[in-house]
Amino acid sequence: MRPFKYTNTNSSSDAINLLIKNPNASYLAGGTNLIDLMKEDVEKPNELIDLTRLALTKIALLPTGQNGISIGALGKNTEAANHPMIREQYPLLSKAILAGASAQIRNMATNGGNLLQRTRCSYFYDTAMPCNKRNPGSGCAAKDGFNRMHAIFGWSEECVAVYPSDMAVALSALDANIKVIQPDGKFRSISIHDFHRLPEQQPELDNTLKRGELISSIELPKNDFANHSAYIKVRDRNSYAFALVSVAAGVVLNGNRIVSAHIAMGGVAHKPWRARKAEALLKGKMATVANFELAAQAEMEQAKPLAQNKFKVAMGKNTIVSALSMATKGT
Amino acid sequence: MEEKNKAIGKGVSRIEGILKITGKATYATDYPAKNMAYAVLFKSTIASGTITSLDTSAAEKSQGVLAVITHKNAPKLNLKGGLRGGALLQSPEILFHGQHIGIVVAQSFEQATHAAHLIHVEYQKKEGKTDFDKLLPNAEMPKGKELADLVRGDAKAAFENAAVRVEEIYETPIEHHHPMEPHSTVAVWEGEQLTLYNGSQIINGAQTAAASTLNLKPEQVRIISPFIGGGFGSKGGQWANLVLTAVAAKMVNRPVKLALTRQQMFNSVGLRQRNHQKISLGASKDGILQSLSHQTTSHTAVDSEYLEPCGDCSKIMYEVPNSLISYRVVPMNVILPTYTRGPGKSTGSFALESAMDELAYKLNIDPIELRLKNEPKKDPSNGKPWSSRKVVECLKEGAKAFGWDKRKAEPGTNKIGDDLVGYGVACGTYPARQRDSSAVIKLTKKGNNVNATVEIAASDLGTGTNTILAQTAADGLGLAMENITVKLGDSNLPPAAGSVGSVGAASFANAVNDACTKITDELLAKSGKQFFVRPTAKDLMISENVSAFETRADAKAPTQADQYSAHSFNANFAEVRVNALTGMVKVTRFLAVTGAGRILNPKTARSQIIGGNIWGIGMALSEESIIDPRWGNFATRSFADYHVPTNFDIGKLDAMFINEEDKIPNKMGVKGIGEVGIVGVAAAVANAVFNATGKRIRHLPITPDKLL
Ligand SMILES: Cc1cc2nc3c(=O)[nH]c(=O)nc-3n(C[C@H](O)[C@H](O)[C@H](O)COP(=O)(O)OP(=O)(O)OC[C@H]3O[C@@H](n4cnc5c(N)ncnc54)[C@H](O)[C@@H]3O)c2cc1C
C-alpha cells in the first residue's frame, strides 16, 4: 500500500471541497472495496476523505407526495437489509443485499459504497496484466482469456468485465434513483438505469458520477409487487461468491394476469441489465411457466457470450424462469 | 472404544483449545523480538526468461527501507539443501510466474510493501511451458523409480475381451492448500546461532533443510513451531520463505518477520497439480473385474519432479488379475507441485471410484454390491496379507446408517420441488505406517504429587497431537491428564517424524508409549523389588520415593510390519440436492465410515474426518486454480476466486468408526486418519450428482455451468 493522508469530516460540503482540491484524493466509506484495491496497488489515492461521520445514514419515508423511501448512502448494508420498512415494502432489495458478500462485509459496507464497487475481473486486480479499465490503452486480457465470469450483454472490444453488485440489480428492478450532492451544493437525481454505464470505448468509467459528486441517498419509488418479487443468485458456492448470473424479478399481477414485470439481471453486463424485451413480452400475459420461458428465451437471444461463458445464456434463461415462478407464487 | 479409567479412547477436547480461542497460542508471527524488521517478497511477472535489469534504487531510498535483496546481492546458498521450489535469489533466471525475485526489508511492514512497488524489473522473455492441454501429448516418463509402469497380467487384452467396459478420462484441476495461517517466519540470529519461528509439519526436516541451504550445521539452527495454523502438506517440505527470512535477518543484523500474503500463497508454497487420469475397467457380465488400468498424466516444475501417486488406490482396492498403473509427466513453468491432503489418493480415488460407479450403472448392479463382489482377500499389488481391512464393514454399516435403501437406482427420478436428489457411495484408503521417533519422559515428585513432561519434536497441525500424547502418557504412567505437560514443536527436543502422510499419531504415540513402558521398567529395576501386579510409574515414584527420573525411547515400527499390507479404509456416502434450473449443488448429508485401527480420541478423530470430508466436498464442487497460459499466471488469485466451502455449502456431516484391533503396523494399533478422511469423498459426491441428474461429471469441480 502506498502512503496516503487520511482526513475525516462531518460536513458533506467540506468533504466535497477536500476532494475537489486534490485530484488524487478518494472518498472512503466502509473501505471493503477501496482498501482491498489499494493493497493490490490498483487504486492509488494519496488522500482518503472518510465519509463515515456524515449524517447520511437514515432510512426514512420520502416527503408526502413523493411516495417511497429514502436510504442514506452512508448507512450500512446490514441495516438496509434488515430494516422493517424495507423488509415489508421492498423485500426484493433486502434479499439481494443478503445474497451478497458475507455478514462481516455487509456490516462494514455502505449503500453508497456498494453502488460504486468495482469489477471483480481478475485481470483488473492483477497489475501485471493488461486491463483497459485499470490502465486505459493497455488492452483487455479477459476478452480472450479467463472470461467465464464475464459479460454476455453490452460488452465492447475494450472491456468485457461485469459489474458485481447484487444490491444494484434489485435497485434496477425497483427503478431506484440515486441522489447526489454536486460540488456546488445542489442535489441531482440520477436514475439507476443511467447511473452505471456500458464500457464502450471508456471502460475506465464505471458510472456517470462527476468528480466530487457525493452520493447522499438512494430513493425507491412505491411499487405494487412487494409480495410478488424474488431474487435468485446462481454462483459457484452457496454463499460468499459473486454471481454467475442473478435475477431480480417483481411482478404486478391482476389475478393470474401480468400487469407489468420488472426484471433485472446481474453478472451479465457492465451494469445491472434490465430485461426490457422479456418484460414487454410478459405484459398482459398469463403467469405461466410457458410464458416465462418464451420471454426469457427472447431476452437471452440477444446475448453475445464469450468463449468461456456460453453457459450463461441457458443459465440466464432458467434463472429468469425460476425467479418469475417464485415471484408470481407470492409470499 | 472407551475404557474405564483410561484416557485413551475418551473424546477429550484439545488441551490447547482455550489458548487458541483466546488468542494466546503463539503462531510463527506472534513471537515478539526486540528491534524487529519486516520483510516483503516481490515476484516475477513472467513465467520463463531472464531478468535483464532490476532497478531497486527508488525502493532503497524509500522511507524506512533497510535492505533490498535480489540475486545481485544475496549470499550464495546451497540449492540442493532440501528446500522445495527453488526461488532462492541465486540467479536472474525465471522458471515460473510469481517466482520470488527479491525481498525488501524495512522498519515496518507498510514501508516494505510500499517500497516493493517501486522496484522496476525488465526481462528477456522466453516462451514458457504454461499450457497443460497443449503439452499433454508430449508427456514424458517420470524420473522417480516408484512411478515406473506397474504391470500385472495383460490389462489391455483383458479389457478388450471383457463383456462390460468403462473407459473414461477424469480430470482434477490445480488446487491450493490455503491453510488459514499463511506461511510465515520470524528469524533471529544470536552470533552464528539461528532461531526460526516457522510453522513446520516436519520439525527436524525444516531444521536440516534450512541448515543445509544456509551452509550451516544443523545444531546452529533451531526451529520453533508449537502451533501451526494448518498446513495440509504445504508446510511439510519447506519453501524459500524460510531461509530468505534468515538471509534478510543476517543482512540487516536484526530479527526479521516475513509473512506471505494470500495472493502470494498461490505461487510460493506448492500446489496440487492438475491430473489427467484415464481409467479402463473391464468386467464380466456378473460384475467380476477382469482388467483395471489407471494412467495418469500430470505436470511438474521444469527443474524438479513431484507427482501425486494417483494410481495408489487402484493398486489395492479391488481383486483384479490384470492391471496397469502408469504415470507420465509434463515439465511446466509452474511452481513445483507438492503433497496435498490425501496426495494421489484423493484425486486418484475420484477417477477410480467414479469409474466403478459407471461400471455398476452399466451392469445394473448396486454400486455397493459391485464393490463387495471384488473385495480382495490379500493385497493384489504384492500378495501380502492385510494387517486388517474393513471395507466390507464400512460399506455395510454405512449403508444401514445412511439409509442407502432409499436411493433410487435410476438417475433423475428423485425430485423434491425444483431439486433433484441423489445418493452416491465411494471407498478410499491410505497407508498406515510408523516412522522413527524418539520421546523423553521426565517425572518429578513433590510430596505424593507426580507430574510428567513429555518431550518430542513432533508438530501439531491443529489436529490434536498435543492431546493424544497427553492421553497416551497419562495411561502409560498411571497419571491423570492434568499431570502431563506435552512439549513439542521445537527441534531441540528429541527427533521425531513429521505430521505428514498420516504417520504422526502412530509414530508419536508409540514413541511416547515406549518411553512410558521403559521408564516404568527402569523404575522397577531401580526398586529391586518383585511385584505381583505391575505397578505404574506413578506408583513407583511414590513407593520408591524418587523425586526426579527421566528416560528416552527411540521407537521404530515393529520388524514384522512390512510383511503385511497395512492401510486405513473407508466408505463415503453422500446425499446431494441439485437445482434442476440453476445447476447449483448442495451436499445435504455426508457420512464417512472409517476403519483406522485404534481411535485414540474420538472427538479429535471425528474433527479430522469431517475436516477431510469438507476438503473433499470443496474438491468435488468448487475448488479450482486456473492458469492463464498466455502468461502462466493464476487468474484465480484470492479467496474471492478460489472457492473453499462455506458453512452454507456443508450439510449434515457424520463420522463413524469401525471397531478394529490391529497391532501389526504398530504396538498401539493406530492407523492414522488425517489423510484418509478426504479419500473417496469427491467421487461419492460426483456419483451422487449422477444419481440425482443422470449427468456424469468427470472434470472437477462440479460447478453449476456443468449441470445445465
Ligand atoms: C470478499 C468479498 C466478497 C464480496 N461479495 C459480494 C457479493 O457477492 N455481492 C456484492 O454485491 N458485493 C460483494 N462484495 C462487495 C461489497 O458489497 C462492497 O465491497 C461494498 O458494498 C463496498 O462498500 P464500502 O462502503 O465498503 O465502499 P468503499 O470501499 O469504502 O468505497 C467504494 C468506492 O465508493 C466510493 N464511495 C463510497 N461512498 C461514496 C459516496 N457516498 N459518494 C461517492 N463515492 C463514494 C469510494 O470512494 C470508493 O471508490 C464483496 C466484497 C468482498 C471483499
PDB file of N, CA and C in Angstrom, chain A residues 1-3 38-41 120 122-123 125-126 128-130 140-142 144-146 148 232-242 244 311 314-315 318-319 321-322, chain B residues 45 97 110 113-114 117-118 263 418 580-582 584-586 621-622 626 628 630-631 633-637 639-646 648-649 703-705 708:
ATOM      1  N   MET A   1       0.841  -1.200   0.000  1.00  0.00           N
ATOM      2  CA  MET A   1       0.000   0.000   0.000  1.00  0.00           C
ATOM      3  C   MET A   1       0.877   1.251   0.000  1.00  0.00           C
ATOM      4  N   ARG A   2       0.471   2.243  -0.782  1.00  0.00           N
ATOM      5  CA  ARG A   2       1.272   3.473  -0.835  1.00  0.00           C
ATOM      6  C   ARG A   2       0.882   4.401   0.319  1.00  0.00           C
ATOM      7  N   PRO A   3       1.775   5.257   0.717  1.00  0.00           N
ATOM      8  CA  PRO A   3       1.436   6.185   1.796  1.00  0.00           C
ATOM      9  C   PRO A   3       0.287   7.106   1.368  1.00  0.00           C
ATOM     10  N   MET A  38      -6.462  -0.767  -2.892  1.00  0.00           N
ATOM     11  CA  MET A  38      -5.218  -0.059  -2.566  1.00  0.00           C
ATOM     12  C   MET A  38      -4.119  -1.046  -2.196  1.00  0.00           C
ATOM     13  N   LYS A  39      -4.481  -2.087  -1.464  1.00  0.00           N
ATOM     14  CA  LYS A  39      -3.472  -3.098  -1.106  1.00  0.00           C
ATOM     15  C   LYS A  39      -2.919  -3.761  -2.356  1.00  0.00           C
ATOM     16  N   GLU A  40      -3.755  -3.920  -3.349  1.00  0.00           N
ATOM     17  CA  GLU A  40      -3.326  -4.567  -4.601  1.00  0.00           C
ATOM     18  C   GLU A  40      -2.645  -3.580  -5.537  1.00  0.00           C
ATOM     19  N   ASP A  41      -2.552  -2.322  -5.136  1.00  0.00           N
ATOM     20  CA  ASP A  41      -1.951  -1.264  -5.946  1.00  0.00           C
ATOM     21  C   ASP A  41      -2.754  -0.975  -7.221  1.00  0.00           C
ATOM     22  N   ARG A 120     -14.882  -7.365 -10.460  1.00  0.00           N
ATOM     23  CA  ARG A 120     -14.032  -8.399  -9.868  1.00  0.00           C
ATOM     24  C   ARG A 120     -13.205  -9.121 -10.921  1.00  0.00           C
ATOM     25  N   SER A 122     -10.387 -10.612 -12.712  1.00  0.00           N
ATOM     26  CA  SER A 122      -9.100 -10.846 -12.052  1.00  0.00           C
ATOM     27  C   SER A 122      -7.955 -10.111 -12.753  1.00  0.00           C
ATOM     28  N   TYR A 123      -8.132  -9.783 -14.017  1.00  0.00           N
ATOM     29  CA  TYR A 123      -7.079  -9.024 -14.720  1.00  0.00           C
ATOM     30  C   TYR A 123      -7.077  -7.558 -14.282  1.00  0.00           C
ATOM     31  N   TYR A 125      -7.599  -6.736 -11.232  1.00  0.00           N
ATOM     32  CA  TYR A 125      -6.941  -6.780  -9.927  1.00  0.00           C
ATOM     33  C   TYR A 125      -5.437  -7.027 -10.010  1.00  0.00           C
ATOM     34  N   ASP A 126      -4.976  -7.613 -11.127  1.00  0.00           N
ATOM     35  CA  ASP A 126      -3.573  -8.025 -11.206  1.00  0.00           C
ATOM     36  C   ASP A 126      -2.801  -7.000 -12.015  1.00  0.00           C
ATOM     37  N   ALA A 128       0.047  -6.816 -13.020  1.00  0.00           N
ATOM     38  CA  ALA A 128       0.995  -7.303 -14.025  1.00  0.00           C
ATOM     39  C   ALA A 128       0.302  -7.560 -15.365  1.00  0.00           C
ATOM     40  N   MET A 129      -1.017  -7.473 -15.402  1.00  0.00           N
ATOM     41  CA  MET A 129      -1.790  -7.821 -16.588  1.00  0.00           C
ATOM     42  C   MET A 129      -2.288  -6.568 -17.313  1.00  0.00           C
ATOM     43  N   PRO A 130      -2.506  -6.676 -18.626  1.00  0.00           N
ATOM     44  CA  PRO A 130      -3.159  -5.569 -19.318  1.00  0.00           C
ATOM     45  C   PRO A 130      -4.605  -5.439 -18.847  1.00  0.00           C
ATOM     46  N   CYS A 140      -7.303  -5.553 -23.255  1.00  0.00           N
ATOM     47  CA  CYS A 140      -8.197  -6.330 -22.385  1.00  0.00           C
ATOM     48  C   CYS A 140      -7.715  -7.773 -22.364  1.00  0.00           C
ATOM     49  N   ALA A 141      -7.248  -8.219 -21.195  1.00  0.00           N
ATOM     50  CA  ALA A 141      -6.725  -9.591 -21.099  1.00  0.00           C
ATOM     51  C   ALA A 141      -7.856 -10.611 -21.027  1.00  0.00           C
ATOM     52  N   ALA A 142      -9.015 -10.155 -20.601  1.00  0.00           N
ATOM     53  CA  ALA A 142     -10.116 -11.097 -20.365  1.00  0.00           C
ATOM     54  C   ALA A 142     -10.807 -11.518 -21.659  1.00  0.00           C
ATOM     55  N   ASP A 144      -9.911 -12.595 -24.480  1.00  0.00           N
ATOM     56  CA  ASP A 144      -9.509 -13.905 -24.993  1.00  0.00           C
ATOM     57  C   ASP A 144      -8.883 -14.749 -23.891  1.00  0.00           C
ATOM     58  N   GLY A 145      -9.212 -14.452 -22.650  1.00  0.00           N
ATOM     59  CA  GLY A 145      -8.590 -15.168 -21.540  1.00  0.00           C
ATOM     60  C   GLY A 145      -9.615 -15.862 -20.675  1.00  0.00           C
ATOM     61  N   PHE A 146      -9.370 -15.792 -19.390  1.00  0.00           N
ATOM     62  CA  PHE A 146     -10.262 -16.417 -18.416  1.00  0.00           C
ATOM     63  C   PHE A 146     -11.497 -15.519 -18.304  1.00  0.00           C
ATOM     64  N   ARG A 148     -14.896 -16.728 -17.966  1.00  0.00           N
ATOM     65  CA  ARG A 148     -16.066 -17.493 -17.542  1.00  0.00           C
ATOM     66  C   ARG A 148     -17.063 -16.631 -16.762  1.00  0.00           C
ATOM     67  N   ILE A 232     -32.837 -14.338  -7.248  1.00  0.00           N
ATOM     68  CA  ILE A 232     -32.120 -15.617  -7.320  1.00  0.00           C
ATOM     69  C   ILE A 232     -30.711 -15.359  -7.816  1.00  0.00           C
ATOM     70  N   LYS A 233     -29.769 -15.911  -7.072  1.00  0.00           N
ATOM     71  CA  LYS A 233     -28.360 -15.713  -7.422  1.00  0.00           C
ATOM     72  C   LYS A 233     -27.727 -17.079  -7.651  1.00  0.00           C
ATOM     73  N   VAL A 234     -27.214 -17.291  -8.836  1.00  0.00           N
ATOM     74  CA  VAL A 234     -26.536 -18.557  -9.142  1.00  0.00           C
ATOM     75  C   VAL A 234     -25.042 -18.307  -9.039  1.00  0.00           C
ATOM     76  N   ARG A 235     -24.389 -19.159  -8.263  1.00  0.00           N
ATOM     77  CA  ARG A 235     -22.961 -18.929  -8.016  1.00  0.00           C
ATOM     78  C   ARG A 235     -22.250 -20.245  -7.783  1.00  0.00           C
ATOM     79  N   ASP A 236     -20.915 -20.167  -7.738  1.00  0.00           N
ATOM     80  CA  ASP A 236     -20.106 -21.380  -7.657  1.00  0.00           C
ATOM     81  C   ASP A 236     -20.132 -22.037  -6.287  1.00  0.00           C
ATOM     82  N   ARG A 237     -20.569 -21.316  -5.270  1.00  0.00           N
ATOM     83  CA  ARG A 237     -20.844 -21.978  -3.995  1.00  0.00           C
ATOM     84  C   ARG A 237     -22.041 -21.276  -3.386  1.00  0.00           C
ATOM     85  N   ASN A 238     -22.559 -21.826  -2.294  1.00  0.00           N
ATOM     86  CA  ASN A 238     -23.864 -21.374  -1.818  1.00  0.00           C
ATOM     87  C   ASN A 238     -23.848 -20.049  -1.071  1.00  0.00           C
ATOM     88  N   SER A 239     -22.677 -19.543  -0.752  1.00  0.00           N
ATOM     89  CA  SER A 239     -22.593 -18.262  -0.058  1.00  0.00           C
ATOM     90  C   SER A 239     -21.237 -17.653  -0.356  1.00  0.00           C
ATOM     91  N   TYR A 240     -21.133 -16.343  -0.250  1.00  0.00           N
ATOM     92  CA  TYR A 240     -19.837 -15.684  -0.330  1.00  0.00           C
ATOM     93  C   TYR A 240     -19.136 -15.914  -1.664  1.00  0.00           C
ATOM     94  N   ALA A 241     -19.909 -15.763  -2.735  1.00  0.00           N
ATOM     95  CA  ALA A 241     -19.316 -15.835  -4.070  1.00  0.00           C
ATOM     96  C   ALA A 241     -20.094 -14.879  -4.948  1.00  0.00           C
ATOM     97  N   PHE A 242     -19.409 -14.298  -5.922  1.00  0.00           N
ATOM     98  CA  PHE A 242     -20.087 -13.391  -6.840  1.00  0.00           C
ATOM     99  C   PHE A 242     -20.963 -14.188  -7.796  1.00  0.00           C
ATOM    100  N   LEU A 244     -22.702 -15.835 -10.936  1.00  0.00           N
ATOM    101  CA  LEU A 244     -22.518 -16.200 -12.342  1.00  0.00           C
ATOM    102  C   LEU A 244     -23.614 -15.485 -13.115  1.00  0.00           C
ATOM    103  N   PHE A 311     -22.427 -20.851 -21.255  1.00  0.00           N
ATOM    104  CA  PHE A 311     -23.417 -21.421 -20.337  1.00  0.00           C
ATOM    105  C   PHE A 311     -24.341 -20.363 -19.737  1.00  0.00           C
ATOM    106  N   ALA A 314     -28.055 -20.154 -21.224  1.00  0.00           N
ATOM    107  CA  ALA A 314     -29.058 -21.087 -20.685  1.00  0.00           C
ATOM    108  C   ALA A 314     -29.314 -20.807 -19.211  1.00  0.00           C
ATOM    109  N   MET A 315     -28.244 -20.506 -18.495  1.00  0.00           N
ATOM    110  CA  MET A 315     -28.391 -20.249 -17.063  1.00  0.00           C
ATOM    111  C   MET A 315     -29.258 -19.012 -16.839  1.00  0.00           C
ATOM    112  N   ASN A 318     -32.932 -19.938 -17.553  1.00  0.00           N
ATOM    113  CA  ASN A 318     -33.502 -20.729 -16.455  1.00  0.00           C
ATOM    114  C   ASN A 318     -33.719 -19.896 -15.203  1.00  0.00           C
ATOM    115  N   THR A 319     -32.787 -18.992 -14.966  1.00  0.00           N
ATOM    116  CA  THR A 319     -32.881 -18.221 -13.730  1.00  0.00           C
ATOM    117  C   THR A 319     -34.007 -17.195 -13.826  1.00  0.00           C
ATOM    118  N   VAL A 321     -36.757 -17.691 -15.514  1.00  0.00           N
ATOM    119  CA  VAL A 321     -37.965 -18.514 -15.344  1.00  0.00           C
ATOM    120  C   VAL A 321     -38.172 -18.839 -13.870  1.00  0.00           C
ATOM    121  N   SER A 322     -37.084 -19.224 -13.243  1.00  0.00           N
ATOM    122  CA  SER A 322     -37.157 -19.599 -11.835  1.00  0.00           C
ATOM    123  C   SER A 322     -37.589 -18.412 -10.967  1.00  0.00           C
TER     124      SER A 322
ATOM    125  N   THR B  45       6.941 -11.351 -12.937  1.00  0.00           N
ATOM    126  CA  THR B  45       5.664 -11.237 -13.647  1.00  0.00           C
ATOM    127  C   THR B  45       5.747 -11.911 -15.015  1.00  0.00           C
ATOM    128  N   HIS B  97       5.997 -18.121 -13.185  1.00  0.00           N
ATOM    129  CA  HIS B  97       5.371 -16.831 -12.887  1.00  0.00           C
ATOM    130  C   HIS B  97       5.172 -16.735 -11.374  1.00  0.00           C
ATOM    131  N   GLU B 110       4.374  -1.864   6.279  1.00  0.00           N
ATOM    132  CA  GLU B 110       3.807  -0.959   5.282  1.00  0.00           C
ATOM    133  C   GLU B 110       4.901  -0.331   4.425  1.00  0.00           C
ATOM    134  N   THR B 113       6.178  -2.921   2.004  1.00  0.00           N
ATOM    135  CA  THR B 113       5.211  -3.181   0.931  1.00  0.00           C
ATOM    136  C   THR B 113       5.246  -2.047  -0.087  1.00  0.00           C
ATOM    137  N   HIS B 114       5.267  -0.845   0.410  1.00  0.00           N
ATOM    138  CA  HIS B 114       5.301   0.310  -0.474  1.00  0.00           C
ATOM    139  C   HIS B 114       6.558   0.286  -1.342  1.00  0.00           C
ATOM    140  N   HIS B 117       6.696  -1.847  -4.419  1.00  0.00           N
ATOM    141  CA  HIS B 117       6.032  -1.329  -5.628  1.00  0.00           C
ATOM    142  C   HIS B 117       6.948  -0.425  -6.454  1.00  0.00           C
ATOM    143  N   LEU B 118       8.041   0.025  -5.865  1.00  0.00           N
ATOM    144  CA  LEU B 118       8.902   0.978  -6.553  1.00  0.00           C
ATOM    145  C   LEU B 118      10.014   0.298  -7.340  1.00  0.00           C
ATOM    146  N   GLN B 263      -2.455 -13.735  -1.710  1.00  0.00           N
ATOM    147  CA  GLN B 263      -2.185 -13.792  -3.144  1.00  0.00           C
ATOM    148  C   GLN B 263      -0.862 -14.523  -3.415  1.00  0.00           C
ATOM    149  N   ASP B 418     -38.008 -28.123  -7.219  1.00  0.00           N
ATOM    150  CA  ASP B 418     -37.068 -27.972  -8.331  1.00  0.00           C
ATOM    151  C   ASP B 418     -35.776 -28.749  -8.101  1.00  0.00           C
ATOM    152  N   ALA B 580     -32.554 -28.131 -10.484  1.00  0.00           N
ATOM    153  CA  ALA B 580     -32.651 -28.528 -11.887  1.00  0.00           C
ATOM    154  C   ALA B 580     -32.539 -27.324 -12.823  1.00  0.00           C
ATOM    155  N   LEU B 581     -32.919 -26.143 -12.350  1.00  0.00           N
ATOM    156  CA  LEU B 581     -32.878 -24.964 -13.219  1.00  0.00           C
ATOM    157  C   LEU B 581     -31.531 -24.256 -13.186  1.00  0.00           C
ATOM    158  N   THR B 582     -30.947 -24.130 -12.000  1.00  0.00           N
ATOM    159  CA  THR B 582     -29.723 -23.332 -11.899  1.00  0.00           C
ATOM    160  C   THR B 582     -28.453 -24.183 -11.887  1.00  0.00           C
ATOM    161  N   MET B 584     -27.107 -25.500  -9.297  1.00  0.00           N
ATOM    162  CA  MET B 584     -26.375 -25.411  -8.026  1.00  0.00           C
ATOM    163  C   MET B 584     -26.562 -26.687  -7.215  1.00  0.00           C
ATOM    164  N   VAL B 585     -25.429 -27.131  -6.608  1.00  0.00           N
ATOM    165  CA  VAL B 585     -25.421 -28.401  -5.886  1.00  0.00           C
ATOM    166  C   VAL B 585     -25.229 -28.125  -4.405  1.00  0.00           C
ATOM    167  N   LYS B 586     -25.942 -28.860  -3.579  1.00  0.00           N
ATOM    168  CA  LYS B 586     -25.649 -28.804  -2.150  1.00  0.00           C
ATOM    169  C   LYS B 586     -25.552 -30.229  -1.608  1.00  0.00           C
ATOM    170  N   LEU B 621     -16.827 -29.793  -5.617  1.00  0.00           N
ATOM    171  CA  LEU B 621     -17.787 -28.796  -6.093  1.00  0.00           C
ATOM    172  C   LEU B 621     -17.204 -27.434  -6.454  1.00  0.00           C
ATOM    173  N   SER B 622     -16.128 -27.009  -5.839  1.00  0.00           N
ATOM    174  CA  SER B 622     -15.815 -25.598  -6.034  1.00  0.00           C
ATOM    175  C   SER B 622     -14.348 -25.209  -6.143  1.00  0.00           C
ATOM    176  N   ILE B 626      -6.882 -21.566 -11.725  1.00  0.00           N
ATOM    177  CA  ILE B 626      -6.801 -21.536 -13.186  1.00  0.00           C
ATOM    178  C   ILE B 626      -5.595 -20.737 -13.646  1.00  0.00           C
ATOM    179  N   ASP B 628      -3.657 -18.827 -16.663  1.00  0.00           N
ATOM    180  CA  ASP B 628      -3.819 -18.241 -17.989  1.00  0.00           C
ATOM    181  C   ASP B 628      -2.559 -18.597 -18.774  1.00  0.00           C
ATOM    182  N   ARG B 630      -1.334 -17.758 -21.447  1.00  0.00           N
ATOM    183  CA  ARG B 630      -0.616 -16.710 -22.168  1.00  0.00           C
ATOM    184  C   ARG B 630       0.504 -16.115 -21.325  1.00  0.00           C
ATOM    185  N   TRP B 631       0.297 -16.081 -20.029  1.00  0.00           N
ATOM    186  CA  TRP B 631       1.323 -15.513 -19.145  1.00  0.00           C
ATOM    187  C   TRP B 631       1.855 -16.519 -18.119  1.00  0.00           C
ATOM    188  N   ASN B 633       0.323 -17.059 -15.351  1.00  0.00           N
ATOM    189  CA  ASN B 633      -0.091 -16.570 -14.031  1.00  0.00           C
ATOM    190  C   ASN B 633      -1.395 -17.248 -13.612  1.00  0.00           C
ATOM    191  N   PHE B 634      -1.712 -17.155 -12.329  1.00  0.00           N
ATOM    192  CA  PHE B 634      -3.013 -17.640 -11.891  1.00  0.00           C
ATOM    193  C   PHE B 634      -4.063 -16.557 -12.091  1.00  0.00           C
ATOM    194  N   ALA B 635      -5.112 -16.901 -12.815  1.00  0.00           N
ATOM    195  CA  ALA B 635      -6.215 -15.959 -12.993  1.00  0.00           C
ATOM    196  C   ALA B 635      -7.097 -15.960 -11.744  1.00  0.00           C
ATOM    197  N   THR B 636      -7.051 -17.038 -10.993  1.00  0.00           N
ATOM    198  CA  THR B 636      -7.714 -17.067  -9.687  1.00  0.00           C
ATOM    199  C   THR B 636      -6.653 -16.668  -8.678  1.00  0.00           C
ATOM    200  N   ARG B 637      -6.875 -15.584  -7.962  1.00  0.00           N
ATOM    201  CA  ARG B 637      -5.745 -15.098  -7.170  1.00  0.00           C
ATOM    202  C   ARG B 637      -6.097 -14.605  -5.776  1.00  0.00           C
ATOM    203  N   PHE B 639      -9.152 -15.343  -2.235  1.00  0.00           N
ATOM    204  CA  PHE B 639     -10.257 -16.163  -1.733  1.00  0.00           C
ATOM    205  C   PHE B 639     -11.600 -15.765  -2.353  1.00  0.00           C
ATOM    206  N   ALA B 640     -11.630 -14.655  -3.072  1.00  0.00           N
ATOM    207  CA  ALA B 640     -12.859 -14.332  -3.791  1.00  0.00           C
ATOM    208  C   ALA B 640     -13.002 -15.217  -5.029  1.00  0.00           C
ATOM    209  N   ASP B 641     -11.876 -15.718  -5.552  1.00  0.00           N
ATOM    210  CA  ASP B 641     -11.931 -16.562  -6.757  1.00  0.00           C
ATOM    211  C   ASP B 641     -11.718 -18.034  -6.433  1.00  0.00           C
ATOM    212  N   TYR B 642     -10.917 -18.306  -5.393  1.00  0.00           N
ATOM    213  CA  TYR B 642     -10.634 -19.690  -5.036  1.00  0.00           C
ATOM    214  C   TYR B 642     -11.646 -20.091  -3.969  1.00  0.00           C
ATOM    215  N   HIS B 643     -12.600 -20.929  -4.377  1.00  0.00           N
ATOM    216  CA  HIS B 643     -13.778 -21.152  -3.539  1.00  0.00           C
ATOM    217  C   HIS B 643     -13.646 -22.375  -2.637  1.00  0.00           C
ATOM    218  N   VAL B 644     -13.184 -22.134  -1.420  1.00  0.00           N
ATOM    219  CA  VAL B 644     -13.269 -23.213  -0.431  1.00  0.00           C
ATOM    220  C   VAL B 644     -14.713 -23.246   0.068  1.00  0.00           C
ATOM    221  N   PRO B 645     -15.188 -24.377   0.569  1.00  0.00           N
ATOM    222  CA  PRO B 645     -16.588 -24.419   1.003  1.00  0.00           C
ATOM    223  C   PRO B 645     -16.862 -23.439   2.152  1.00  0.00           C
ATOM    224  N   THR B 646     -18.059 -22.897   2.174  1.00  0.00           N
ATOM    225  CA  THR B 646     -18.506 -22.077   3.296  1.00  0.00           C
ATOM    226  C   THR B 646     -19.440 -22.936   4.158  1.00  0.00           C
ATOM    227  N   PHE B 648     -22.427 -22.665   4.580  1.00  0.00           N
ATOM    228  CA  PHE B 648     -23.689 -22.874   3.889  1.00  0.00           C
ATOM    229  C   PHE B 648     -23.596 -23.988   2.842  1.00  0.00           C
ATOM    230  N   ASP B 649     -22.368 -24.333   2.452  1.00  0.00           N
ATOM    231  CA  ASP B 649     -22.205 -25.401   1.466  1.00  0.00           C
ATOM    232  C   ASP B 649     -22.244 -26.786   2.103  1.00  0.00           C
ATOM    233  N   THR B 703     -19.195 -27.380 -11.028  1.00  0.00           N
ATOM    234  CA  THR B 703     -19.811 -26.058 -10.873  1.00  0.00           C
ATOM    235  C   THR B 703     -21.154 -26.048 -11.618  1.00  0.00           C
ATOM    236  N   PRO B 704     -22.020 -25.073 -11.315  1.00  0.00           N
ATOM    237  CA  PRO B 704     -23.383 -25.107 -11.871  1.00  0.00           C
ATOM    238  C   PRO B 704     -23.430 -25.178 -13.398  1.00  0.00           C
ATOM    239  N   ASP B 705     -22.473 -24.503 -14.075  1.00  0.00           N
ATOM    240  CA  ASP B 705     -22.496 -24.495 -15.544  1.00  0.00           C
ATOM    241  C   ASP B 705     -22.435 -25.896 -16.134  1.00  0.00           C
ATOM    242  N   LEU B 708     -26.055 -27.747 -16.526  1.00  0.00           N
ATOM    243  CA  LEU B 708     -27.206 -27.168 -17.241  1.00  0.00           C
ATOM    244  C   LEU B 708     -27.527 -27.976 -18.497  1.00  0.00           C
TER     245      LEU B 708
END
